[in-house]
Amino acid sequence: MARRLSTASALQTRPAWGWAAAGAVLGLLAALVFFIPASWAAAALSGATAGRLLLDEPRGTVWNGSARLVLTGGAGSRDAAALPSRLQWRLRPAATGMRLEVEAPCCTTQPLALRIQPRWGGAAVAAADGASRWPAALLAGLGTPWNTLQLDGELQLATRGLSVEWTAGRLQVQGQAELQAVNLSSRLTTLRPMGSYRIVLAGGATPTLQVSTLEGPLQLAGSGQWIGSRLRFTGQASAEPEREAALGNLLNIIGRREGARSIITIG
């Protein structure tokens, strides 16, 4: 009789130990996921951008972390420029993907919110309406031609209903993004500033890009559109007559000279 009781007790105990072991394994997996180091996010961003965007000195986790945002010219490039303050992020699961909030004391007055949704062969990113300010000097890290221009000034970015989807090598854009480059100067000219400019990206069946001059002796104008994943842009730059000598070197660099104008083509 005693042996039967002992056997029955063992049969009851084994399932309990099984559930305990399963719970321990699940708890360990949850802990591992929760504490994924921020360096994993840095590696993912570097790989996705071919090394042009780096998260240097990452701290924290993938879910709550910070790092120095660095722009580079890509693999093998010696050009690099970093934000003057650390970038902070918060990543959370959402109903159809992930929600990312990014902020930097130097450049954002409120967190920039992004909704990221994976797609077959790509991804979709939607940005909440917002505004931010970034140093134009950061562009020098991207290499040619920005390292030659060495721009200084402020880049004011505003988005309205902006969403970007990349699927099977095709770019689709909805909404609008407006970038105002304010009080720009360059090491190629002694004029400071040389002007302020507006760049507007508008989504639709064929996304378009428009460049116009707000003010300044250097006049820029142009338009372009995305065909598949390639931007085709045509524009021109010119100088106010009394400033042509001071801006001549810059006009020679940014495009093909045709008399007083410089023709700019991309794609």
PDB file of C-alpha atoms in Angstrom:
ATOM      1  CA  MET A   1       0.000   0.000   0.000  1.00  0.00           C
ATOM      2  CA  ALA A   2       2.827   2.346   0.962  1.00  0.00           C
ATOM      3  CA  ARG A   3       4.555   1.639  -2.368  1.00  0.00           C
ATOM      4  CA  ARG A   4       1.437   2.550  -4.308  1.00  0.00           C
ATOM      5  CA  LEU A   5       1.219   5.878  -2.475  1.00  0.00           C
ATOM      6  CA  SER A   6       4.860   6.590  -3.195  1.00  0.00           C
ATOM      7  CA  THR A   7       4.393   5.879  -6.915  1.00  0.00           C
ATOM      8  CA  ALA A   8       1.302   8.060  -7.098  1.00  0.00           C
ATOM      9  CA  SER A   9       3.129  10.891  -5.342  1.00  0.00           C
ATOM     10  CA  ALA A  10       5.991  10.673  -7.832  1.00  0.00           C
ATOM     11  CA  LEU A  11       3.601  10.804 -10.772  1.00  0.00           C
ATOM     12  CA  GLN A  12       2.040  13.953  -9.342  1.00  0.00           C
ATOM     13  CA  THR A  13       5.437  15.560  -8.678  1.00  0.00           C
ATOM     14  CA  ARG A  14       6.905  15.021 -12.151  1.00  0.00           C
ATOM     15  CA  PRO A  15       4.383  17.265 -13.970  1.00  0.00           C
ATOM     16  CA  ALA A  16       4.963  19.957 -11.358  1.00  0.00           C
ATOM     17  CA  TRP A  17       8.714  19.830 -11.946  1.00  0.00           C
ATOM     18  CA  GLY A  18       8.070  19.860 -15.703  1.00  0.00           C
ATOM     19  CA  TRP A  19       6.007  23.036 -15.491  1.00  0.00           C
ATOM     20  CA  ALA A  20       8.604  24.625 -13.238  1.00  0.00           C
ATOM     21  CA  ALA A  21      11.398  23.822 -15.697  1.00  0.00           C
ATOM     22  CA  ALA A  22       9.360  25.159 -18.621  1.00  0.00           C
ATOM     23  CA  GLY A  23       8.633  28.330 -16.693  1.00  0.00           C
ATOM     24  CA  ALA A  24      12.288  28.777 -15.874  1.00  0.00           C
ATOM     25  CA  VAL A  25      13.272  28.386 -19.545  1.00  0.00           C
ATOM     26  CA  LEU A  26      10.616  30.865 -20.679  1.00  0.00           C
ATOM     27  CA  GLY A  27      11.703  33.303 -17.994  1.00  0.00           C
ATOM     28  CA  LEU A  28      15.308  32.999 -19.109  1.00  0.00           C
ATOM     29  CA  LEU A  29      14.350  33.597 -22.751  1.00  0.00           C
ATOM     30  CA  ALA A  30      12.252  36.620 -21.785  1.00  0.00           C
ATOM     31  CA  ALA A  31      15.171  38.023 -19.790  1.00  0.00           C
ATOM     32  CA  LEU A  32      17.543  37.485 -22.702  1.00  0.00           C
ATOM     33  CA  VAL A  33      15.170  39.294 -25.089  1.00  0.00           C
ATOM     34  CA  PHE A  34      14.565  42.135 -22.650  1.00  0.00           C
ATOM     35  CA  PHE A  35      18.275  42.715 -22.061  1.00  0.00           C
ATOM     36  CA  ILE A  36      19.512  42.501 -25.672  1.00  0.00           C
ATOM     37  CA  PRO A  37      22.441  44.953 -25.673  1.00  0.00           C
ATOM     38  CA  ALA A  38      22.307  48.215 -27.601  1.00  0.00           C
ATOM     39  CA  SER A  39      25.335  47.055 -29.601  1.00  0.00           C
ATOM     40  CA  TRP A  40      22.976  44.745 -31.517  1.00  0.00           C
ATOM     41  CA  ALA A  41      21.002  47.794 -32.683  1.00  0.00           C
ATOM     42  CA  ALA A  42      24.269  49.454 -33.711  1.00  0.00           C
ATOM     43  CA  ALA A  43      25.280  46.424 -35.779  1.00  0.00           C
ATOM     44  CA  ALA A  44      21.840  46.251 -37.448  1.00  0.00           C
ATOM     45  CA  LEU A  45      21.853  49.953 -38.410  1.00  0.00           C
ATOM     46  CA  SER A  46      25.390  49.781 -39.780  1.00  0.00           C
ATOM     47  CA  GLY A  47      24.513  46.754 -41.906  1.00  0.00           C
ATOM     48  CA  ALA A  48      21.260  48.266 -43.216  1.00  0.00           C
ATOM     49  CA  THR A  49      22.973  51.525 -44.278  1.00  0.00           C
ATOM     50  CA  ALA A  50      26.222  50.028 -45.646  1.00  0.00           C
ATOM     51  CA  GLY A  51      28.113  51.664 -42.816  1.00  0.00           C
ATOM     52  CA  ARG A  52      26.902  55.205 -43.525  1.00  0.00           C
ATOM     53  CA  LEU A  53      24.980  55.516 -40.246  1.00  0.00           C
ATOM     54  CA  LEU A  54      26.727  54.348 -37.084  1.00  0.00           C
ATOM     55  CA  LEU A  55      25.727  54.186 -33.438  1.00  0.00           C
ATOM     56  CA  ASP A  56      29.039  54.728 -31.681  1.00  0.00           C
ATOM     57  CA  GLU A  57      29.586  53.991 -27.980  1.00  0.00           C
ATOM     58  CA  PRO A  58      26.157  52.336 -27.571  1.00  0.00           C
ATOM     59  CA  ARG A  59      24.763  52.023 -24.042  1.00  0.00           C
ATOM     60  CA  GLY A  60      21.710  50.305 -22.599  1.00  0.00           C
ATOM     61  CA  THR A  61      19.582  47.833 -24.527  1.00  0.00           C
ATOM     62  CA  VAL A  62      17.875  47.549 -27.898  1.00  0.00           C
ATOM     63  CA  TRP A  63      14.678  48.692 -26.147  1.00  0.00           C
ATOM     64  CA  ASN A  64      16.097  51.642 -24.199  1.00  0.00           C
ATOM     65  CA  GLY A  65      19.473  52.906 -25.265  1.00  0.00           C
ATOM     66  CA  SER A  66      21.694  55.761 -26.347  1.00  0.00           C
ATOM     67  CA  ALA A  67      24.688  56.268 -28.622  1.00  0.00           C
ATOM     68  CA  ARG A  68      26.645  58.858 -30.594  1.00  0.00           C
ATOM     69  CA  LEU A  69      25.114  59.114 -34.075  1.00  0.00           C
ATOM     70  CA  VAL A  70      27.907  59.216 -36.666  1.00  0.00           C
ATOM     71  CA  LEU A  71      27.549  59.767 -40.432  1.00  0.00           C
ATOM     72  CA  THR A  72      30.297  58.327 -42.629  1.00  0.00           C
ATOM     73  CA  GLY A  73      31.120  57.874 -46.285  1.00  0.00           C
ATOM     74  CA  GLY A  74      30.674  54.111 -45.974  1.00  0.00           C
ATOM     75  CA  ALA A  75      33.131  51.229 -45.926  1.00  0.00           C
ATOM     76  CA  GLY A  76      36.725  52.373 -46.400  1.00  0.00           C
ATOM     77  CA  SER A  77      35.882  56.083 -46.028  1.00  0.00           C
ATOM     78  CA  ARG A  78      37.857  58.284 -43.644  1.00  0.00           C
ATOM     79  CA  ASP A  79      35.087  60.884 -43.475  1.00  0.00           C
ATOM     80  CA  ALA A  80      32.961  60.917 -40.326  1.00  0.00           C
ATOM     81  CA  ALA A  81      30.871  63.467 -38.415  1.00  0.00           C
ATOM     82  CA  ALA A  82      28.946  63.004 -35.180  1.00  0.00           C
ATOM     83  CA  LEU A  83      26.013  64.778 -33.553  1.00  0.00           C
ATOM     84  CA  PRO A  84      27.072  67.166 -30.774  1.00  0.00           C
ATOM     85  CA  SER A  85      24.915  65.241 -28.278  1.00  0.00           C
ATOM     86  CA  ARG A  86      24.039  61.593 -27.741  1.00  0.00           C
ATOM     87  CA  LEU A  87      21.023  60.089 -29.471  1.00  0.00           C
ATOM     88  CA  GLN A  88      18.494  58.316 -27.228  1.00  0.00           C
ATOM     89  CA  TRP A  89      15.845  55.820 -28.305  1.00  0.00           C
ATOM     90  CA  ARG A  90      12.935  53.752 -27.030  1.00  0.00           C
ATOM     91  CA  LEU A  91      11.686  50.766 -29.028  1.00  0.00           C
ATOM     92  CA  ARG A  92       8.396  49.014 -28.259  1.00  0.00           C
ATOM     93  CA  PRO A  93       6.320  46.286 -29.957  1.00  0.00           C
ATOM     94  CA  ALA A  94       3.155  47.561 -31.648  1.00  0.00           C
ATOM     95  CA  ALA A  95       0.101  45.869 -33.131  1.00  0.00           C
ATOM     96  CA  THR A  96       1.577  45.607 -36.633  1.00  0.00           C
ATOM     97  CA  GLY A  97       5.293  46.095 -36.053  1.00  0.00           C
ATOM     98  CA  MET A  98       7.432  48.291 -33.801  1.00  0.00           C
ATOM     99  CA  ARG A  99       7.214  51.844 -32.474  1.00  0.00           C
ATOM    100  CA  LEU A 100      10.444  53.812 -32.204  1.00  0.00           C
ATOM    101  CA  GLU A 101      10.968  57.135 -30.424  1.00  0.00           C
ATOM    102  CA  VAL A 102      14.215  59.020 -30.994  1.00  0.00           C
ATOM    103  CA  GLU A 103      15.473  62.223 -29.417  1.00  0.00           C
ATOM    104  CA  ALA A 104      18.666  64.230 -29.085  1.00  0.00           C
ATOM    105  CA  PRO A 105      19.090  67.268 -26.785  1.00  0.00           C
ATOM    106  CA  CYS A 106      20.863  69.174 -29.570  1.00  0.00           C
ATOM    107  CA  CYS A 107      18.238  68.733 -32.214  1.00  0.00           C
ATOM    108  CA  THR A 108      14.740  67.723 -31.035  1.00  0.00           C
ATOM    109  CA  THR A 109      12.275  69.525 -28.790  1.00  0.00           C
ATOM    110  CA  GLN A 110      10.129  66.385 -28.536  1.00  0.00           C
ATOM    111  CA  PRO A 111      10.803  62.740 -29.460  1.00  0.00           C
ATOM    112  CA  LEU A 112      10.521  61.819 -33.132  1.00  0.00           C
ATOM    113  CA  ALA A 113       8.053  58.927 -33.378  1.00  0.00           C
ATOM    114  CA  LEU A 114       8.332  56.271 -36.081  1.00  0.00           C
ATOM    115  CA  ARG A 115       6.167  53.221 -36.776  1.00  0.00           C
ATOM    116  CA  ILE A 116       8.118  50.393 -38.420  1.00  0.00           C
ATOM    117  CA  GLN A 117       6.365  47.537 -40.213  1.00  0.00           C
ATOM    118  CA  PRO A 118       8.244  44.656 -41.847  1.00  0.00           C
ATOM    119  CA  ARG A 119       7.328  43.787 -45.430  1.00  0.00           C
ATOM    120  CA  TRP A 120       8.199  40.855 -47.631  1.00  0.00           C
ATOM    121  CA  GLY A 121      11.518  41.956 -49.114  1.00  0.00           C
ATOM    122  CA  GLY A 122      11.506  45.323 -47.370  1.00  0.00           C
ATOM    123  CA  ALA A 123       9.889  47.509 -44.720  1.00  0.00           C
ATOM    124  CA  ALA A 124       7.533  50.452 -44.243  1.00  0.00           C
ATOM    125  CA  VAL A 125       8.272  53.415 -41.968  1.00  0.00           C
ATOM    126  CA  ALA A 126       5.692  56.046 -41.015  1.00  0.00           C
ATOM    127  CA  ALA A 127       6.726  59.234 -39.194  1.00  0.00           C
ATOM    128  CA  ALA A 128       4.441  61.139 -36.850  1.00  0.00           C
ATOM    129  CA  ASP A 129       4.083  64.817 -37.771  1.00  0.00           C
ATOM    130  CA  GLY A 130       6.903  66.742 -36.132  1.00  0.00           C
ATOM    131  CA  ALA A 131       9.872  69.079 -36.495  1.00  0.00           C
ATOM    132  CA  SER A 132      13.559  68.966 -35.655  1.00  0.00           C
ATOM    133  CA  ARG A 133      16.770  70.970 -36.212  1.00  0.00           C
ATOM    134  CA  TRP A 134      20.116  69.465 -37.227  1.00  0.00           C
ATOM    135  CA  PRO A 135      23.586  70.935 -37.844  1.00  0.00           C
ATOM    136  CA  ALA A 136      24.438  71.125 -41.540  1.00  0.00           C
ATOM    137  CA  ALA A 137      28.076  70.325 -40.670  1.00  0.00           C
ATOM    138  CA  LEU A 138      26.936  66.745 -40.028  1.00  0.00           C
ATOM    139  CA  LEU A 139      26.649  66.195 -43.807  1.00  0.00           C
ATOM    140  CA  ALA A 140      30.435  66.401 -44.222  1.00  0.00           C
ATOM    141  CA  GLY A 141      30.665  62.911 -42.744  1.00  0.00           C
ATOM    142  CA  LEU A 142      28.953  61.431 -45.819  1.00  0.00           C
ATOM    143  CA  GLY A 143      31.999  62.008 -47.999  1.00  0.00           C
ATOM    144  CA  THR A 144      31.911  63.392 -51.553  1.00  0.00           C
ATOM    145  CA  PRO A 145      30.718  66.059 -52.313  1.00  0.00           C
ATOM    146  CA  TRP A 146      29.796  67.094 -48.768  1.00  0.00           C
ATOM    147  CA  ASN A 147      33.346  66.807 -47.452  1.00  0.00           C
ATOM    148  CA  THR A 148      34.423  69.299 -50.122  1.00  0.00           C
ATOM    149  CA  LEU A 149      31.568  71.744 -49.508  1.00  0.00           C
ATOM    150  CA  GLN A 150      31.988  71.676 -45.693  1.00  0.00           C
ATOM    151  CA  LEU A 151      28.596  73.281 -45.107  1.00  0.00           C
ATOM    152  CA  ASP A 152      27.683  75.179 -41.980  1.00  0.00           C
ATOM    153  CA  GLY A 153      24.208  76.309 -40.927  1.00  0.00           C
ATOM    154  CA  GLU A 154      21.002  74.707 -39.699  1.00  0.00           C
ATOM    155  CA  LEU A 155      18.750  72.079 -41.281  1.00  0.00           C
ATOM    156  CA  GLN A 156      15.125  72.433 -40.169  1.00  0.00           C
ATOM    157  CA  LEU A 157      13.086  69.310 -40.945  1.00  0.00           C
ATOM    158  CA  ALA A 158       9.275  69.077 -40.789  1.00  0.00           C
ATOM    159  CA  THR A 159       7.130  66.075 -41.746  1.00  0.00           C
ATOM    160  CA  ARG A 160       3.402  65.838 -42.482  1.00  0.00           C
ATOM    161  CA  GLY A 161       1.788  62.439 -43.005  1.00  0.00           C
ATOM    162  CA  LEU A 162       5.112  61.045 -44.197  1.00  0.00           C
ATOM    163  CA  SER A 163       5.463  57.317 -44.838  1.00  0.00           C
ATOM    164  CA  VAL A 164       8.138  55.495 -46.835  1.00  0.00           C
ATOM    165  CA  GLU A 165       7.921  51.907 -48.037  1.00  0.00           C
ATOM    166  CA  TRP A 166      10.776  49.958 -49.567  1.00  0.00           C
ATOM    167  CA  THR A 167       9.710  46.710 -51.210  1.00  0.00           C
ATOM    168  CA  ALA A 168      11.666  44.606 -53.687  1.00  0.00           C
ATOM    169  CA  GLY A 169      13.910  47.535 -54.605  1.00  0.00           C
ATOM    170  CA  ARG A 170      11.022  49.952 -55.210  1.00  0.00           C
ATOM    171  CA  LEU A 171      10.503  53.125 -53.189  1.00  0.00           C
ATOM    172  CA  GLN A 172       6.993  54.359 -52.369  1.00  0.00           C
ATOM    173  CA  VAL A 173       6.381  57.638 -50.547  1.00  0.00           C
ATOM    174  CA  GLN A 174       3.237  59.200 -49.131  1.00  0.00           C
ATOM    175  CA  GLY A 175       2.857  62.543 -47.390  1.00  0.00           C
ATOM    176  CA  GLN A 176       5.438  65.308 -47.345  1.00  0.00           C
ATOM    177  CA  ALA A 177       8.760  66.278 -45.820  1.00  0.00           C
ATOM    178  CA  GLU A 178      10.127  69.822 -45.951  1.00  0.00           C
ATOM    179  CA  LEU A 179      13.745  70.679 -45.226  1.00  0.00           C
ATOM    180  CA  GLN A 180      14.808  74.295 -44.825  1.00  0.00           C
ATOM    181  CA  ALA A 181      18.568  74.834 -44.997  1.00  0.00           C
ATOM    182  CA  VAL A 182      18.968  78.118 -43.146  1.00  0.00           C
ATOM    183  CA  ASN A 183      21.957  80.488 -43.291  1.00  0.00           C
ATOM    184  CA  LEU A 184      24.211  78.083 -45.142  1.00  0.00           C
ATOM    185  CA  SER A 185      27.893  78.795 -45.616  1.00  0.00           C
ATOM    186  CA  SER A 186      30.724  76.805 -47.207  1.00  0.00           C
ATOM    187  CA  ARG A 187      34.494  76.743 -46.932  1.00  0.00           C
ATOM    188  CA  LEU A 188      34.558  77.290 -50.722  1.00  0.00           C
ATOM    189  CA  THR A 189      33.399  80.898 -50.392  1.00  0.00           C
ATOM    190  CA  THR A 190      33.996  83.792 -48.019  1.00  0.00           C
ATOM    191  CA  LEU A 191      30.324  84.812 -48.196  1.00  0.00           C
ATOM    192  CA  ARG A 192      28.615  84.054 -44.877  1.00  0.00           C
ATOM    193  CA  PRO A 193      25.849  83.186 -45.195  1.00  0.00           C
ATOM    194  CA  MET A 194      25.482  82.397 -48.875  1.00  0.00           C
ATOM    195  CA  GLY A 195      21.735  81.726 -48.624  1.00  0.00           C
ATOM    196  CA  SER A 196      18.760  79.821 -47.251  1.00  0.00           C
ATOM    197  CA  TYR A 197      16.882  77.155 -49.227  1.00  0.00           C
ATOM    198  CA  ARG A 198      13.791  74.957 -49.188  1.00  0.00           C
ATOM    199  CA  ILE A 199      13.714  71.308 -50.252  1.00  0.00           C
ATOM    200  CA  VAL A 200      10.309  69.612 -50.454  1.00  0.00           C
ATOM    201  CA  LEU A 201       9.753  65.876 -50.855  1.00  0.00           C
ATOM    202  CA  ALA A 202       6.163  65.106 -51.918  1.00  0.00           C
ATOM    203  CA  GLY A 203       4.782  61.578 -52.074  1.00  0.00           C
ATOM    204  CA  GLY A 204       2.410  60.058 -54.591  1.00  0.00           C
ATOM    205  CA  ALA A 205       2.457  57.655 -57.516  1.00  0.00           C
ATOM    206  CA  THR A 206       5.771  59.275 -58.533  1.00  0.00           C
ATOM    207  CA  PRO A 207       7.478  61.008 -55.573  1.00  0.00           C
ATOM    208  CA  THR A 208       8.930  64.419 -56.428  1.00  0.00           C
ATOM    209  CA  LEU A 209      11.672  66.669 -55.073  1.00  0.00           C
ATOM    210  CA  GLN A 210      11.614  70.470 -55.402  1.00  0.00           C
ATOM    211  CA  VAL A 211      14.450  72.849 -54.514  1.00  0.00           C
ATOM    212  CA  SER A 212      14.006  76.625 -54.253  1.00  0.00           C
ATOM    213  CA  THR A 213      15.821  79.628 -52.799  1.00  0.00           C
ATOM    214  CA  LEU A 214      14.409  81.483 -49.811  1.00  0.00           C
ATOM    215  CA  GLU A 215      17.054  84.215 -49.822  1.00  0.00           C
ATOM    216  CA  GLY A 216      20.726  84.859 -50.453  1.00  0.00           C
ATOM    217  CA  PRO A 217      23.285  85.655 -53.171  1.00  0.00           C
ATOM    218  CA  LEU A 218      23.555  82.000 -54.265  1.00  0.00           C
ATOM    219  CA  GLN A 219      20.379  81.083 -56.160  1.00  0.00           C
ATOM    220  CA  LEU A 220      19.356  77.415 -56.346  1.00  0.00           C
ATOM    221  CA  ALA A 221      16.368  75.907 -58.182  1.00  0.00           C
ATOM    222  CA  GLY A 222      15.519  72.459 -59.465  1.00  0.00           C
ATOM    223  CA  SER A 223      13.118  69.536 -59.543  1.00  0.00           C
ATOM    224  CA  GLY A 224      13.297  65.783 -59.729  1.00  0.00           C
ATOM    225  CA  GLN A 225      11.387  62.570 -59.293  1.00  0.00           C
ATOM    226  CA  TRP A 226      11.999  58.998 -58.195  1.00  0.00           C
ATOM    227  CA  ILE A 227      11.782  56.360 -60.892  1.00  0.00           C
ATOM    228  CA  GLY A 228      11.726  53.047 -59.056  1.00  0.00           C
ATOM    229  CA  SER A 229      14.466  53.557 -56.484  1.00  0.00           C
ATOM    230  CA  ARG A 230      16.521  56.133 -58.433  1.00  0.00           C
ATOM    231  CA  LEU A 231      16.290  59.892 -58.154  1.00  0.00           C
ATOM    232  CA  ARG A 232      16.481  61.878 -61.385  1.00  0.00           C
ATOM    233  CA  PHE A 233      17.076  65.544 -60.631  1.00  0.00           C
ATOM    234  CA  THR A 234      17.892  68.571 -62.750  1.00  0.00           C
ATOM    235  CA  GLY A 235      18.643  71.993 -61.334  1.00  0.00           C
ATOM    236  CA  GLN A 236      20.776  75.047 -61.652  1.00  0.00           C
ATOM    237  CA  ALA A 237      22.781  77.382 -59.459  1.00  0.00           C
ATOM    238  CA  SER A 238      23.696  80.984 -60.143  1.00  0.00           C
ATOM    239  CA  ALA A 239      25.011  83.992 -58.288  1.00  0.00           C
ATOM    240  CA  GLU A 240      23.787  87.537 -57.999  1.00  0.00           C
ATOM    241  CA  PRO A 241      25.897  89.539 -60.519  1.00  0.00           C
ATOM    242  CA  GLU A 242      27.854  91.419 -57.860  1.00  0.00           C
ATOM    243  CA  ARG A 243      28.631  88.146 -56.025  1.00  0.00           C
ATOM    244  CA  GLU A 244      29.655  85.992 -58.990  1.00  0.00           C
ATOM    245  CA  ALA A 245      33.397  86.316 -58.350  1.00  0.00           C
ATOM    246  CA  ALA A 246      33.050  85.308 -54.693  1.00  0.00           C
ATOM    247  CA  LEU A 247      30.900  82.296 -55.577  1.00  0.00           C
ATOM    248  CA  GLY A 248      32.738  81.213 -58.736  1.00  0.00           C
ATOM    249  CA  ASN A 249      34.725  78.405 -57.084  1.00  0.00           C
ATOM    250  CA  LEU A 250      31.587  76.981 -55.486  1.00  0.00           C
ATOM    251  CA  LEU A 251      29.679  77.097 -58.798  1.00  0.00           C
ATOM    252  CA  ASN A 252      32.509  75.181 -60.480  1.00  0.00           C
ATOM    253  CA  ILE A 253      32.290  72.408 -57.884  1.00  0.00           C
ATOM    254  CA  ILE A 254      28.549  71.808 -57.530  1.00  0.00           C
ATOM    255  CA  GLY A 255      27.715  71.425 -61.226  1.00  0.00           C
ATOM    256  CA  ARG A 256      28.679  71.859 -64.877  1.00  0.00           C
ATOM    257  CA  ARG A 257      29.352  75.483 -65.766  1.00  0.00           C
ATOM    258  CA  GLU A 258      27.401  77.081 -68.583  1.00  0.00           C
ATOM    259  CA  GLY A 259      28.340  80.728 -68.548  1.00  0.00           C
ATOM    260  CA  ALA A 260      27.121  82.281 -65.307  1.00  0.00           C
ATOM    261  CA  ARG A 261      25.106  79.200 -64.376  1.00  0.00           C
ATOM    262  CA  SER A 262      26.045  75.821 -62.976  1.00  0.00           C
ATOM    263  CA  ILE A 263      23.895  72.884 -64.128  1.00  0.00           C
ATOM    264  CA  ILE A 264      23.232  70.190 -61.534  1.00  0.00           C
ATOM    265  CA  THR A 265      22.125  66.707 -62.617  1.00  0.00           C
ATOM    266  CA  ILE A 266      21.578  63.539 -60.573  1.00  0.00           C
ATOM    267  CA  GLY A 267      20.624  60.161 -62.034  1.00  0.00           C
TER     268      GLY A 267
END
